[in-house]
Structure formats: structure tokens, C-alpha cells
PDB file of C-alpha atoms in Angstrom:
ATOM      1  CA  MET A   1      -0.173   0.378  -0.364  1.00 67.00           C
ATOM      2  CA  LYS A   2       2.354   2.338   0.702  1.00 81.00           C
ATOM      3  CA  VAL A   3       4.369   1.489  -2.908  1.00 85.00           C
ATOM      4  CA  PHE A   4       1.129   2.332  -4.358  1.00 82.00           C
ATOM      5  CA  ARG A   5       0.618   6.267  -2.034  1.00 85.00           C
ATOM      6  CA  THR A   6       3.872   6.914  -2.897  1.00 89.00           C
ATOM      7  CA  ILE A   7       2.913   5.981  -6.886  1.00 90.00           C
ATOM      8  CA  ILE A   8       0.186   8.329  -6.252  1.00 90.00           C
ATOM      9  CA  LEU A   9       1.718  11.001  -4.917  1.00 91.00           C
ATOM     10  CA  ILE A  10       4.574  11.451  -7.721  1.00 94.00           C
ATOM     11  CA  ALA A  11       1.533  11.328 -10.382  1.00 94.00           C
ATOM     12  CA  HIS A  12      -0.428  13.889  -8.331  1.00 95.00           C
ATOM     13  CA  LEU A  13       2.509  16.390  -7.814  1.00 96.00           C
ATOM     14  CA  GLY A  14       3.422  15.736 -11.627  1.00 96.00           C
ATOM     15  CA  ILE A  15      -0.270  16.968 -12.927  1.00 97.00           C
ATOM     16  CA  PHE A  16       0.541  19.435 -10.338  1.00 97.00           C
ATOM     17  CA  ILE A  17       3.858  20.452 -12.148  1.00 97.00           C
ATOM     18  CA  LEU A  18       1.976  20.564 -15.319  1.00 97.00           C
ATOM     19  CA  LEU A  19      -0.365  22.747 -14.653  1.00 97.00           C
ATOM     20  CA  SER A  20       1.784  24.592 -13.082  1.00 97.00           C
ATOM     21  CA  GLY A  21       3.742  25.251 -16.434  1.00 96.00           C
ATOM     22  CA  MET A  22       0.572  25.823 -18.293  1.00 96.00           C
ATOM     23  CA  LEU A  23       0.315  29.494 -16.313  1.00 96.00           C
ATOM     24  CA  LEU A  24       3.504  29.985 -17.808  1.00 97.00           C
ATOM     25  CA  ASN A  25       1.680  31.275 -21.259  1.00 96.00           C
ATOM     26  CA  ALA A  26       0.862  34.273 -19.294  1.00 95.00           C
ATOM     27  CA  TYR A  27       5.027  34.878 -19.805  1.00 96.00           C
ATOM     28  CA  VAL A  28       6.281  32.637 -22.239  1.00 96.00           C
ATOM     29  CA  PRO A  29       5.402  32.991 -26.043  1.00 96.00           C
ATOM     30  CA  PRO A  30       5.617  30.368 -28.375  1.00 95.00           C
ATOM     31  CA  LYS A  31       8.354  31.266 -30.720  1.00 95.00           C
ATOM     32  CA  VAL A  32      10.521  31.197 -27.239  1.00 96.00           C
ATOM     33  CA  PHE A  33       8.995  27.779 -25.673  1.00 94.00           C
ATOM     34  CA  PRO A  34       5.713  26.665 -27.647  1.00 92.00           C
ATOM     35  CA  TRP A  35       5.607  23.264 -24.947  1.00 93.00           C
ATOM     36  CA  PHE A  36       3.278  25.878 -22.449  1.00 95.00           C
ATOM     37  CA  ASN A  37       0.664  25.863 -25.325  1.00 95.00           C
ATOM     38  CA  LEU A  38       0.314  22.364 -25.671  1.00 92.00           C
ATOM     39  CA  LEU A  39      -0.404  21.924 -21.985  1.00 93.00           C
ATOM     40  CA  SER A  40      -3.597  24.355 -22.203  1.00 94.00           C
ATOM     41  CA  LEU A  41      -4.867  21.699 -24.638  1.00 91.00           C
ATOM     42  CA  GLY A  42      -5.350  19.184 -21.763  1.00 91.00           C
ATOM     43  CA  PHE A  43      -6.441  21.308 -19.243  1.00 94.00           C
ATOM     44  CA  PRO A  44      -9.565  19.690 -18.779  1.00 93.00           C
ATOM     45  CA  VAL A  45      -7.844  16.245 -18.347  1.00 93.00           C
ATOM     46  CA  LEU A  46      -5.235  17.189 -16.068  1.00 95.00           C
ATOM     47  CA  MET A  47      -7.745  19.132 -13.846  1.00 96.00           C
ATOM     48  CA  THR A  48     -10.007  16.282 -13.859  1.00 95.00           C
ATOM     49  CA  GLY A  49      -7.024  14.151 -12.496  1.00 96.00           C
ATOM     50  CA  TYR A  50      -5.747  16.590 -10.281  1.00 96.00           C
ATOM     51  CA  VAL A  51      -9.534  16.889  -8.035  1.00 96.00           C
ATOM     52  CA  LEU A  52      -9.296  13.046  -8.054  1.00 95.00           C
ATOM     53  CA  LEU A  53      -6.601  12.405  -6.612  1.00 94.00           C
ATOM     54  CA  THR A  54      -6.613  14.808  -4.135  1.00 94.00           C
ATOM     55  CA  VAL A  55     -10.441  12.863  -3.161  1.00 93.00           C
ATOM     56  CA  PHE A  56      -8.247  10.306  -2.734  1.00 92.00           C
ATOM     57  CA  TRP A  57      -6.261  11.587  -0.428  1.00 88.00           C
ATOM     58  CA  LEU A  58      -8.553  12.917   1.417  1.00 89.00           C
ATOM     59  CA  PHE A  59     -10.265   9.323   1.789  1.00 87.00           C
ATOM     60  CA  SER A  60      -7.101   7.853   2.798  1.00 84.00           C
ATOM     61  CA  TRP A  61      -7.409  10.320   5.732  1.00 81.00           C
ATOM     62  CA  LYS A  62      -3.387  12.402   4.675  1.00 80.00           C
ATOM     63  CA  LYS A  63      -2.611  15.593   5.296  1.00 85.00           C
ATOM     64  CA  ARG A  64      -1.481  16.044   2.018  1.00 87.00           C
ATOM     65  CA  ALA A  65      -4.717  16.488   0.895  1.00 87.00           C
ATOM     66  CA  PHE A  66      -5.247  19.757   2.778  1.00 93.00           C
ATOM     67  CA  VAL A  67      -1.817  20.884   0.532  1.00 92.00           C
ATOM     68  CA  PHE A  68      -2.666  20.054  -2.564  1.00 93.00           C
ATOM     69  CA  MET A  69      -6.565  21.412  -1.632  1.00 94.00           C
ATOM     70  CA  LEU A  70      -4.246  25.184  -0.641  1.00 96.00           C
ATOM     71  CA  LEU A  71      -2.356  24.249  -3.689  1.00 95.00           C
ATOM     72  CA  GLY A  72      -5.291  23.479  -6.501  1.00 95.00           C
ATOM     73  CA  LEU A  73      -6.245  27.457  -5.897  1.00 96.00           C
ATOM     74  CA  LEU A  74      -3.569  28.751  -8.287  1.00 95.00           C
ATOM     75  CA  PHE A  75      -6.557  27.101 -10.460  1.00 96.00           C
ATOM     76  CA  THR A  76      -9.532  28.795  -9.321  1.00 96.00           C
ATOM     77  CA  ASN A  77      -9.402  30.945 -12.608  1.00 96.00           C
ATOM     78  CA  PRO A  78      -8.053  28.498 -15.015  1.00 96.00           C
ATOM     79  CA  VAL A  79     -11.256  26.274 -14.290  1.00 96.00           C
ATOM     80  CA  LYS A  80     -13.653  29.259 -14.250  1.00 96.00           C
ATOM     81  CA  ARG A  81     -12.626  30.021 -17.984  1.00 96.00           C
ATOM     82  CA  TRP A  82     -13.884  26.263 -18.458  1.00 95.00           C
ATOM     83  CA  ILE A  83     -17.166  26.101 -15.866  1.00 94.00           C
ATOM     84  CA  ASN A  84     -18.442  29.116 -14.049  1.00 94.00           C
ATOM     85  CA  PHE A  85     -21.624  30.304 -12.038  1.00 91.00           C
ATOM     86  CA  SER A  86     -22.508  34.260 -12.399  1.00 89.00           C
ATOM     87  CA  ALA A  87     -24.922  35.707 -10.471  1.00 85.00           C
ATOM     88  CA  ASP A  88     -28.005  37.366 -12.581  1.00 83.00           C
ATOM     89  CA  LYS A  89     -27.436  40.929 -13.209  1.00 85.00           C
ATOM     90  CA  LYS A  90     -29.868  44.122 -12.077  1.00 83.00           C
ATOM     91  CA  GLU A  91     -28.686  45.999 -15.352  1.00 87.00           C
ATOM     92  CA  ALA A  92     -31.177  46.351 -18.399  1.00 89.00           C
ATOM     93  CA  ALA A  93     -29.472  45.086 -20.715  1.00 91.00           C
ATOM     94  CA  ASN A  94     -29.614  47.105 -24.291  1.00 92.00           C
ATOM     95  CA  LEU A  95     -27.593  45.840 -26.588  1.00 96.00           C
ATOM     96  CA  LYS A  96     -27.563  41.777 -27.924  1.00 97.00           C
ATOM     97  CA  ILE A  97     -24.540  40.275 -30.077  1.00 98.00           C
ATOM     98  CA  VAL A  98     -24.817  36.740 -31.866  1.00 98.00           C
ATOM     99  CA  SER A  99     -21.552  35.388 -32.557  1.00 98.00           C
ATOM    100  CA  LEU A 100     -20.786  32.278 -34.850  1.00 97.00           C
ATOM    101  CA  ASN A 101     -18.222  30.562 -36.988  1.00 95.00           C
ATOM    102  CA  ALA A 102     -20.905  29.959 -39.405  1.00 93.00           C
ATOM    103  CA  LYS A 103     -18.394  26.530 -41.863  1.00 91.00           C
ATOM    104  CA  GLY A 104     -19.170  28.053 -44.364  1.00 87.00           C
ATOM    105  CA  GLY A 105     -22.725  27.285 -44.259  1.00 88.00           C
ATOM    106  CA  ILE A 106     -22.378  23.570 -44.859  1.00 89.00           C
ATOM    107  CA  PHE A 107     -24.993  22.911 -42.088  1.00 90.00           C
ATOM    108  CA  GLY A 108     -27.802  24.707 -44.302  1.00 90.00           C
ATOM    109  CA  LEU A 109     -27.344  28.632 -44.976  1.00 90.00           C
ATOM    110  CA  LYS A 110     -31.727  28.736 -43.985  1.00 92.00           C
ATOM    111  CA  ASN A 111     -30.832  27.283 -40.596  1.00 94.00           C
ATOM    112  CA  ILE A 112     -27.666  29.683 -39.756  1.00 94.00           C
ATOM    113  CA  LYS A 113     -30.857  32.509 -41.106  1.00 94.00           C
ATOM    114  CA  ASP A 114     -33.882  31.516 -39.172  1.00 95.00           C
ATOM    115  CA  TYR A 115     -32.065  31.655 -35.950  1.00 96.00           C
ATOM    116  CA  ILE A 116     -30.140  34.801 -36.393  1.00 96.00           C
ATOM    117  CA  ASP A 117     -33.669  36.940 -37.935  1.00 95.00           C
ATOM    118  CA  GLY A 118     -35.226  34.802 -34.401  1.00 95.00           C
ATOM    119  CA  SER A 119     -32.456  36.357 -32.142  1.00 95.00           C
ATOM    120  CA  ASP A 120     -33.535  39.393 -32.132  1.00 93.00           C
ATOM    121  CA  ALA A 121     -29.339  40.522 -32.413  1.00 96.00           C
ATOM    122  CA  ASP A 122     -28.010  43.943 -32.686  1.00 96.00           C
ATOM    123  CA  ILE A 123     -24.646  43.724 -34.328  1.00 96.00           C
ATOM    124  CA  VAL A 124     -23.957  39.598 -35.451  1.00 96.00           C
ATOM    125  CA  PHE A 125     -20.338  38.459 -36.049  1.00 95.00           C
ATOM    126  CA  LEU A 126     -19.639  35.495 -38.013  1.00 95.00           C
ATOM    127  CA  GLN A 127     -16.256  33.903 -39.260  1.00 95.00           C
ATOM    128  CA  GLU A 128     -15.953  31.032 -42.448  1.00 92.00           C
ATOM    129  CA  HIS A 129     -18.990  32.735 -43.267  1.00 86.00           C
ATOM    130  CA  GLY A 130     -17.504  31.123 -46.738  1.00 80.00           C
ATOM    131  CA  GLY A 131     -18.588  34.686 -48.744  1.00 74.00           C
ATOM    132  CA  LYS A 132     -22.332  33.595 -48.979  1.00 78.00           C
ATOM    133  CA  ASP A 133     -24.661  35.965 -49.598  1.00 79.00           C
ATOM    134  CA  TYR A 134     -26.282  35.962 -46.178  1.00 84.00           C
ATOM    135  CA  GLN A 135     -29.032  38.118 -45.791  1.00 85.00           C
ATOM    136  CA  PHE A 136     -30.846  39.487 -41.845  1.00 90.00           C
ATOM    137  CA  LYS A 137     -33.812  40.719 -41.163  1.00 89.00           C
ATOM    138  CA  ASN A 138     -33.225  44.385 -39.940  1.00 88.00           C
ATOM    139  CA  LEU A 139     -29.045  44.208 -40.212  1.00 89.00           C
ATOM    140  CA  LYS A 140     -26.800  45.583 -42.244  1.00 82.00           C
ATOM    141  CA  ASN A 141     -24.353  43.685 -44.127  1.00 72.00           C
ATOM    142  CA  VAL A 142     -20.435  44.753 -43.618  1.00 66.00           C
ATOM    143  CA  LYS A 143     -17.876  42.096 -44.877  1.00 59.00           C
ATOM    144  CA  PHE A 144     -14.086  41.497 -45.653  1.00 57.00           C
ATOM    145  CA  ASP A 145     -14.108  38.220 -47.592  1.00 64.00           C
ATOM    146  CA  ALA A 146     -14.744  34.853 -47.130  1.00 66.00           C
ATOM    147  CA  ILE A 147     -14.308  34.111 -43.215  1.00 86.00           C
ATOM    148  CA  VAL A 148     -15.126  37.022 -41.246  1.00 91.00           C
ATOM    149  CA  ALA A 149     -18.527  39.571 -41.049  1.00 91.00           C
ATOM    150  CA  ILE A 150     -20.453  41.974 -39.598  1.00 92.00           C
ATOM    151  CA  PHE A 151     -23.998  42.561 -39.757  1.00 93.00           C
ATOM    152  CA  SER A 152     -25.710  45.907 -37.704  1.00 93.00           C
ATOM    153  CA  LYS A 153     -28.534  48.072 -36.871  1.00 94.00           C
ATOM    154  CA  TYR A 154     -26.336  50.315 -36.046  1.00 92.00           C
ATOM    155  CA  THR A 155     -24.279  53.171 -37.988  1.00 88.00           C
ATOM    156  CA  ILE A 156     -21.154  52.173 -39.169  1.00 89.00           C
ATOM    157  CA  LEU A 157     -18.256  54.648 -39.225  1.00 91.00           C
ATOM    158  CA  ASN A 158     -15.324  52.858 -40.779  1.00 90.00           C
ATOM    159  CA  GLN A 159     -13.897  49.888 -41.191  1.00 90.00           C
ATOM    160  CA  LYS A 160     -10.070  48.403 -41.469  1.00 90.00           C
ATOM    161  CA  GLU A 161      -8.691  44.899 -42.295  1.00 91.00           C
ATOM    162  CA  LEU A 162      -5.881  43.592 -39.425  1.00 93.00           C
ATOM    163  CA  ILE A 163      -4.805  40.348 -41.054  1.00 91.00           C
ATOM    164  CA  ASP A 164      -5.641  39.536 -44.615  1.00 85.00           C
ATOM    165  CA  SER A 165      -6.171  35.388 -45.059  1.00 78.00           C
ATOM    166  CA  ASP A 166      -3.706  34.809 -48.251  1.00 74.00           C
ATOM    167  CA  TYR A 167      -5.667  31.476 -48.575  1.00 64.00           C
ATOM    168  CA  GLU A 168      -2.363  29.386 -49.381  1.00 63.00           C
ATOM    169  CA  THR A 169      -0.200  30.056 -46.047  1.00 71.00           C
ATOM    170  CA  ASN A 170      -2.321  31.975 -43.527  1.00 77.00           C
ATOM    171  CA  ASN A 171      -6.335  30.751 -43.390  1.00 87.00           C
ATOM    172  CA  ALA A 172      -6.298  33.388 -40.316  1.00 90.00           C
ATOM    173  CA  TYR A 173      -8.286  36.919 -40.581  1.00 91.00           C
ATOM    174  CA  ALA A 174      -9.110  39.878 -38.390  1.00 94.00           C
ATOM    175  CA  SER A 175     -11.369  42.904 -39.277  1.00 93.00           C
ATOM    176  CA  GLN A 176     -11.804  46.077 -36.801  1.00 94.00           C
ATOM    177  CA  THR A 177     -14.757  48.211 -37.315  1.00 94.00           C
ATOM    178  CA  ASP A 178     -15.868  51.537 -35.066  1.00 95.00           C
ATOM    179  CA  VAL A 179     -19.514  51.493 -34.485  1.00 94.00           C
ATOM    180  CA  GLU A 180     -21.838  54.186 -33.200  1.00 93.00           C
ATOM    181  CA  LEU A 181     -24.050  52.894 -30.367  1.00 90.00           C
ATOM    182  CA  LYS A 182     -26.361  55.531 -27.895  1.00 83.00           C
ATOM    183  CA  GLY A 183     -23.838  58.154 -28.844  1.00 87.00           C
ATOM    184  CA  LYS A 184     -21.110  56.595 -28.104  1.00 93.00           C
ATOM    185  CA  LYS A 185     -18.286  54.827 -30.518  1.00 96.00           C
ATOM    186  CA  TYR A 186     -17.113  51.856 -30.079  1.00 97.00           C
ATOM    187  CA  ARG A 187     -14.492  49.611 -31.676  1.00 97.00           C
ATOM    188  CA  PHE A 188     -15.835  45.761 -32.394  1.00 97.00           C
ATOM    189  CA  ILE A 189     -12.686  43.316 -33.083  1.00 97.00           C
ATOM    190  CA  ASN A 190     -13.794  40.106 -35.085  1.00 96.00           C
ATOM    191  CA  ILE A 191     -10.635  37.224 -35.276  1.00 96.00           C
ATOM    192  CA  TYR A 192     -10.598  33.859 -36.537  1.00 95.00           C
ATOM    193  CA  LEU A 193      -6.809  32.676 -35.661  1.00 95.00           C
ATOM    194  CA  GLN A 194      -4.711  30.440 -37.866  1.00 93.00           C
ATOM    195  CA  PRO A 195      -6.851  27.495 -37.934  1.00 89.00           C
ATOM    196  CA  PHE A 196      -5.299  23.698 -36.956  1.00 79.00           C
ATOM    197  CA  LYS A 197      -7.120  22.066 -40.142  1.00 66.00           C
ATOM    198  CA  PHE A 198      -7.717  18.638 -38.293  1.00 54.00           C
ATOM    199  CA  GLU A 199      -9.792  15.988 -39.075  1.00 56.00           C
ATOM    200  CA  LYS A 200     -11.192  13.550 -37.016  1.00 52.00           C
ATOM    201  CA  ALA A 201      -9.135  10.714 -38.431  1.00 50.00           C
ATOM    202  CA  MET A 202      -6.546  12.526 -37.550  1.00 49.00           C
ATOM    203  CA  VAL A 203      -6.967  12.454 -33.798  1.00 48.00           C
ATOM    204  CA  LYS A 204      -8.723   9.738 -33.672  1.00 55.00           C
ATOM    205  CA  LEU A 205      -6.648   6.653 -31.920  1.00 51.00           C
ATOM    206  CA  ASN A 206      -7.690   3.159 -32.812  1.00 55.00           C
ATOM    207  CA  GLY A 207      -5.947   0.627 -30.664  1.00 54.00           C
ATOM    208  CA  ASP A 208      -2.279   0.457 -32.734  1.00 52.00           C
ATOM    209  CA  SER A 209       0.409   1.469 -30.714  1.00 60.00           C
ATOM    210  CA  GLU A 210       2.345   2.558 -33.915  1.00 62.00           C
ATOM    211  CA  GLN A 211       0.095   4.168 -35.750  1.00 56.00           C
ATOM    212  CA  ASP A 212      -1.282   5.826 -32.621  1.00 52.00           C
ATOM    213  CA  GLU A 213       2.065   6.768 -32.074  1.00 58.00           C
ATOM    214  CA  GLN A 214       2.581   8.152 -35.333  1.00 61.00           C
ATOM    215  CA  LYS A 215      -1.601  10.711 -35.094  1.00 54.00           C
ATOM    216  CA  LEU A 216       0.443  12.004 -32.129  1.00 64.00           C
ATOM    217  CA  LYS A 217       3.517  13.129 -33.562  1.00 67.00           C
ATOM    218  CA  ASP A 218       1.614  14.350 -36.252  1.00 61.00           C
ATOM    219  CA  VAL A 219      -0.788  16.554 -34.299  1.00 64.00           C
ATOM    220  CA  VAL A 220       2.213  17.590 -32.719  1.00 72.00           C
ATOM    221  CA  LYS A 221       3.644  19.043 -35.624  1.00 74.00           C
ATOM    222  CA  ARG A 222       0.283  20.966 -36.679  1.00 77.00           C
ATOM    223  CA  LEU A 223       0.174  22.297 -33.353  1.00 87.00           C
ATOM    224  CA  ILE A 224       3.571  23.964 -32.788  1.00 89.00           C
ATOM    225  CA  PRO A 225       4.084  25.794 -35.932  1.00 90.00           C
ATOM    226  CA  THR A 226       0.250  27.095 -35.501  1.00 92.00           C
ATOM    227  CA  PHE A 227       1.473  28.190 -31.933  1.00 94.00           C
ATOM    228  CA  LYS A 228       3.873  30.229 -33.114  1.00 95.00           C
ATOM    229  CA  MET A 229       1.332  31.772 -36.380  1.00 94.00           C
ATOM    230  CA  HIS A 230      -0.834  32.686 -33.645  1.00 96.00           C
ATOM    231  CA  GLN A 231       1.850  34.636 -31.764  1.00 96.00           C
ATOM    232  CA  GLU A 232       2.146  36.525 -34.542  1.00 95.00           C
ATOM    233  CA  GLN A 233      -1.046  36.819 -35.962  1.00 96.00           C
ATOM    234  CA  VAL A 234      -2.119  38.009 -31.501  1.00 97.00           C
ATOM    235  CA  GLU A 235       0.653  40.494 -31.967  1.00 97.00           C
ATOM    236  CA  ILE A 236      -1.232  42.534 -34.728  1.00 96.00           C
ATOM    237  CA  ILE A 237      -4.651  42.585 -32.694  1.00 97.00           C
ATOM    238  CA  ARG A 238      -3.091  43.456 -29.620  1.00 97.00           C
ATOM    239  CA  LYS A 239      -1.593  46.569 -31.148  1.00 97.00           C
ATOM    240  CA  ALA A 240      -4.866  47.312 -32.179  1.00 96.00           C
ATOM    241  CA  ILE A 241      -6.861  47.338 -28.713  1.00 97.00           C
ATOM    242  CA  ASP A 242      -3.949  48.813 -27.453  1.00 97.00           C
ATOM    243  CA  GLU A 243      -4.048  52.352 -29.803  1.00 96.00           C
ATOM    244  CA  SER A 244      -7.867  51.848 -29.976  1.00 97.00           C
ATOM    245  CA  PRO A 245      -9.560  55.129 -29.279  1.00 97.00           C
ATOM    246  CA  TYR A 246     -13.147  54.210 -27.968  1.00 97.00           C
ATOM    247  CA  PRO A 247     -13.847  51.426 -26.141  1.00 97.00           C
ATOM    248  CA  VAL A 248     -13.357  47.204 -27.620  1.00 98.00           C
ATOM    249  CA  PHE A 249     -15.563  44.632 -28.306  1.00 98.00           C
ATOM    250  CA  LEU A 250     -13.197  41.718 -28.987  1.00 98.00           C
ATOM    251  CA  ILE A 251     -15.043  38.782 -30.117  1.00 98.00           C
ATOM    252  CA  GLY A 252     -14.256  35.590 -32.784  1.00 97.00           C
ATOM    253  CA  ASP A 253     -12.880  32.146 -32.802  1.00 96.00           C
ATOM    254  CA  PHE A 254      -9.211  32.101 -31.986  1.00 97.00           C
ATOM    255  CA  ASN A 255      -8.859  29.014 -32.309  1.00 95.00           C
ATOM    256  CA  SER A 256      -7.518  28.587 -29.195  1.00 95.00           C
ATOM    257  CA  VAL A 257      -8.643  27.138 -25.776  1.00 95.00           C
ATOM    258  CA  PRO A 258      -8.813  29.240 -22.331  1.00 96.00           C
ATOM    259  CA  ASN A 259      -5.268  29.453 -20.175  1.00 96.00           C
ATOM    260  CA  SER A 260      -3.055  29.335 -23.663  1.00 97.00           C
ATOM    261  CA  TYR A 261      -0.818  31.779 -24.898  1.00 97.00           C
ATOM    262  CA  GLU A 262      -3.592  33.168 -27.084  1.00 97.00           C
ATOM    263  CA  TYR A 263      -6.023  33.301 -24.055  1.00 97.00           C
ATOM    264  CA  TYR A 264      -4.223  35.357 -22.028  1.00 97.00           C
ATOM    265  CA  HIS A 265      -2.399  38.138 -24.287  1.00 97.00           C
ATOM    266  CA  LEU A 266      -5.505  38.705 -26.273  1.00 97.00           C
ATOM    267  CA  GLY A 267      -7.722  39.319 -23.174  1.00 96.00           C
ATOM    268  CA  LYS A 268      -4.837  41.514 -20.978  1.00 96.00           C
ATOM    269  CA  ASP A 269      -6.209  44.033 -19.726  1.00 96.00           C
ATOM    270  CA  MET A 270      -9.701  43.438 -20.664  1.00 97.00           C
ATOM    271  CA  ASN A 271     -12.868  40.786 -18.933  1.00 97.00           C
ATOM    272  CA  ASP A 272     -13.578  37.844 -20.380  1.00 98.00           C
ATOM    273  CA  VAL A 273     -17.475  38.051 -20.911  1.00 98.00           C
ATOM    274  CA  PHE A 274     -18.101  34.654 -19.814  1.00 97.00           C
ATOM    275  CA  MET A 275     -16.437  34.758 -16.478  1.00 96.00           C
ATOM    276  CA  GLU A 276     -18.053  38.078 -15.749  1.00 96.00           C
ATOM    277  CA  SER A 277     -21.819  36.944 -16.807  1.00 96.00           C
ATOM    278  CA  GLY A 278     -21.685  33.401 -18.120  1.00 95.00           C
ATOM    279  CA  THR A 279     -23.295  29.845 -16.096  1.00 93.00           C
ATOM    280  CA  GLY A 280     -22.532  26.386 -16.797  1.00 93.00           C
ATOM    281  CA  SER A 281     -19.795  25.243 -19.458  1.00 93.00           C
ATOM    282  CA  SER A 282     -17.997  27.865 -21.932  1.00 95.00           C
ATOM    283  CA  THR A 283     -17.444  24.734 -24.401  1.00 94.00           C
ATOM    284  CA  SER A 284     -18.508  26.158 -27.884  1.00 94.00           C
ATOM    285  CA  PHE A 285     -17.025  23.671 -30.071  1.00 92.00           C
ATOM    286  CA  HIS A 286     -18.776  20.177 -30.301  1.00 88.00           C
ATOM    287  CA  ASP A 287     -17.883  18.301 -33.441  1.00 80.00           C
ATOM    288  CA  TYR A 288     -15.138  16.151 -31.630  1.00 77.00           C
ATOM    289  CA  LYS A 289     -16.269  14.113 -28.263  1.00 74.00           C
ATOM    290  CA  PHE A 290     -13.895  16.748 -26.003  1.00 78.00           C
ATOM    291  CA  PRO A 291     -14.950  19.987 -24.370  1.00 81.00           C
ATOM    292  CA  LEU A 292     -13.652  22.962 -26.010  1.00 90.00           C
ATOM    293  CA  ARG A 293     -14.005  26.528 -25.525  1.00 95.00           C
ATOM    294  CA  ILE A 294     -11.907  28.835 -28.701  1.00 96.00           C
ATOM    295  CA  ASP A 295     -14.606  31.291 -29.220  1.00 97.00           C
ATOM    296  CA  TYR A 296     -14.826  34.463 -27.009  1.00 98.00           C
ATOM    297  CA  VAL A 297     -16.124  37.811 -26.462  1.00 98.00           C
ATOM    298  CA  PHE A 298     -13.804  40.637 -24.712  1.00 98.00           C
ATOM    299  CA  THR A 299     -14.518  43.655 -23.405  1.00 98.00           C
ATOM    300  CA  SER A 300     -12.770  46.274 -22.493  1.00 97.00           C
ATOM    301  CA  LYS A 301     -13.373  47.229 -18.422  1.00 96.00           C
ATOM    302  CA  SER A 302     -15.513  49.907 -19.196  1.00 95.00           C
ATOM    303  CA  ILE A 303     -18.111  48.063 -20.723  1.00 96.00           C
ATOM    304  CA  GLN A 304     -20.814  46.490 -18.585  1.00 95.00           C
ATOM    305  CA  SER A 305     -22.042  43.366 -19.895  1.00 97.00           C
ATOM    306  CA  VAL A 306     -25.411  41.627 -18.075  1.00 97.00           C
ATOM    307  CA  SER A 307     -25.146  37.484 -19.927  1.00 96.00           C
ATOM    308  CA  TYR A 308     -23.560  35.755 -21.413  1.00 97.00           C
ATOM    309  CA  LYS A 309     -24.703  31.688 -23.159  1.00 96.00           C
ATOM    310  CA  VAL A 310     -23.432  29.238 -25.274  1.00 97.00           C
ATOM    311  CA  ASP A 311     -26.612  28.280 -27.566  1.00 97.00           C
ATOM    312  CA  ARG A 312     -26.611  24.510 -27.499  1.00 95.00           C
ATOM    313  CA  SER A 313     -30.303  24.221 -28.336  1.00 94.00           C
ATOM    314  CA  VAL A 314     -28.971  23.994 -31.494  1.00 95.00           C
ATOM    315  CA  LYS A 315     -26.600  23.001 -34.015  1.00 94.00           C
ATOM    316  CA  ILE A 316     -26.606  24.895 -37.414  1.00 95.00           C
ATOM    317  CA  SER A 317     -22.426  24.525 -37.636  1.00 95.00           C
ATOM    318  CA  ASP A 318     -20.023  22.555 -35.556  1.00 93.00           C
ATOM    319  CA  HIS A 319     -19.543  25.768 -32.900  1.00 95.00           C
ATOM    320  CA  TYR A 320     -22.257  26.656 -31.073  1.00 96.00           C
ATOM    321  CA  PRO A 321     -23.714  29.970 -31.402  1.00 97.00           C
ATOM    322  CA  VAL A 322     -22.454  32.594 -28.572  1.00 98.00           C
ATOM    323  CA  ILE A 323     -24.748  35.078 -27.111  1.00 98.00           C
ATOM    324  CA  ALA A 324     -24.518  38.397 -25.194  1.00 98.00           C
ATOM    325  CA  THR A 325     -25.428  41.000 -24.131  1.00 97.00           C
ATOM    326  CA  PHE A 326     -24.525  43.806 -22.372  1.00 97.00           C
ATOM    327  CA  SER A 327     -25.892  47.566 -20.383  1.00 95.00           C
ATOM    328  CA  LEU A 328     -24.438  49.931 -22.665  1.00 92.00           C
ATOM    329  CA  LYS A 329     -24.420  53.788 -20.602  1.00 84.00           C
ATOM    330  CA  ASP A 330     -26.235  57.070 -23.138  1.00 72.00           C
TER     331      ASP A 330
END
């Protein structure tokens, strides 16, 4: 029994070290050391293992359980970025936005149109819209290419491309749009960071040790270069946020999970609206049987959020729509 507990202790310490390494994404860029960013992908599994082992020590009546519980407090915010419980806000919402990676409309353009029309959103953000001619009720269409688009009820003052896709090596895109709302100007940045371009067959293990090992190697070969591309894209977007003369909404498909380098640096000095106003799970990508949150809404701290919802009642894409409401002061 002593040997078994020693093995469990070593495993528990190992998981703690890996989780701590993930926190270094706030400081270490992928071009310097990309492996910390890799850890963020495994956070749900690592954290689940950490909690289960802590429970094991509790039932074993070991004092080390309280040490691991105390150390586990370091991961409170990382957990809340995946699962959160917010109290209902008293403020009345006067702005509603919807963000959706439309997957090129392959789940049905009419399904997307019916959903958006029924949402009564003030501003809609699409990623991977596929260049389709979306026409939504009471919304004006402003789009740049086949990757991101914005539809608004309000006056659009100007637009600018931040990242332009070349469709060969770079499939990322980002745009900024200045909108006048309630007599004030706001900047909306709609982004789609470089995708990893995985297919299910690439990541599904089949029990053959040699094939599975090769698949894992191939996955890492895709992840590391993409992390480094993300670093360059984050720098461009971060510059636009920092230099904005107006409060900023940062919205879109980051192709990155919480606690990643992308999350920390794009969300620096901003509010993650899910953490401010969301309840339940933040998982937004449902094509794999693994919890993945890659769709986000961030805002400047001066903007008051009221609610945040991942709408799992519909499957109009391989992403669930994200709905957020805000209380903007006149």
C-alpha cells in the first residue's frame, strides 16, 4: 500500500507541475517555448486528474490532501474560464450580440438565417461564413472576404483589415469596425486565428500503438507551427486594442483554448464576458467528443456585461452560437 501511495503522490506532483507550467503561457511566447501552450489543450483532463487524486488523499485521511487543496487554489481562475457560475445582473441590457463560426454554411444557410433572424441581435459576427450572401432581417451587411463578416443595426463609421488571409499559408483574418452606439463610439474586432486544420481521422486513436504514436507526432507537428503563427497574429490584434481611442469588443473564433498564450495575451486588461456573466460550461466547439472552448467575447473593462450564453439548443454549425448582452450607458 505504501508503494502504491508513493506512486500516486508522484503522479499528483507531476500533474501539479504540468498545470503550473500551463500558467506560464501568460509570460512565455510560443516562439520561445511552445510546449507550455500545448499543456493548455489538456487542461480539462489534467485538472480532473488533480481533483480526483486530491479526493483520494481526503478519503485516505492524509494531511497532504489539504496541501494539494491549498495548491489547487492557484487554478481557480483557469477552472472558471471553462466552468463558471455568475449571479444574475440587475442591469437592463440594451445591446445584444451573436457570434458564430458558420462553417461555410454547410449545415444549411437557411438554418443560420432563421436562427439569426429569430435572435433579434443588434450586431452579428460571423467567422468562416464562406462568402455566402447572407441577408438577415434588420441588419446591414459589412464583410471583407470569405472568413469574417459583421452585420449591424447601427451606424458603421469605418472599417479596417488587421489580418488578411492569403488562403495558402495563412487562413487567419481579423477586422476592426467602429460603430456608433447610444451616442458613443465603440470598436468591434472580429477575429479568426489560424486554424489547425484537423480532421477527425487525424486525432482519433484506433488502438494500434504504432499508428497512434504516429498520429500524436503528426498532431504536434501541426500544433507547434500554428502556435507560432498565432503569436504573430496576436501581436497585430493586441496593437489594435491598445491603440484604440474607443472601448473595444474583441469577438470571434480564437482557435485557442482558455489558459493558452493566445487567451492570456488577447485578453490582457480586458474582461472575459463568460467569466463576468456566464453560467455553466463555456465549451463552444462540439465536433469532437472533448470539451473545447475556442469562441470568445472580450470587452474593455468600462463595458458592463449582463449575460453570456453558449446556445446548445441548435446545431447550425460545428460551433454553438455565442450570445452576449450588455448595458451601455448613453
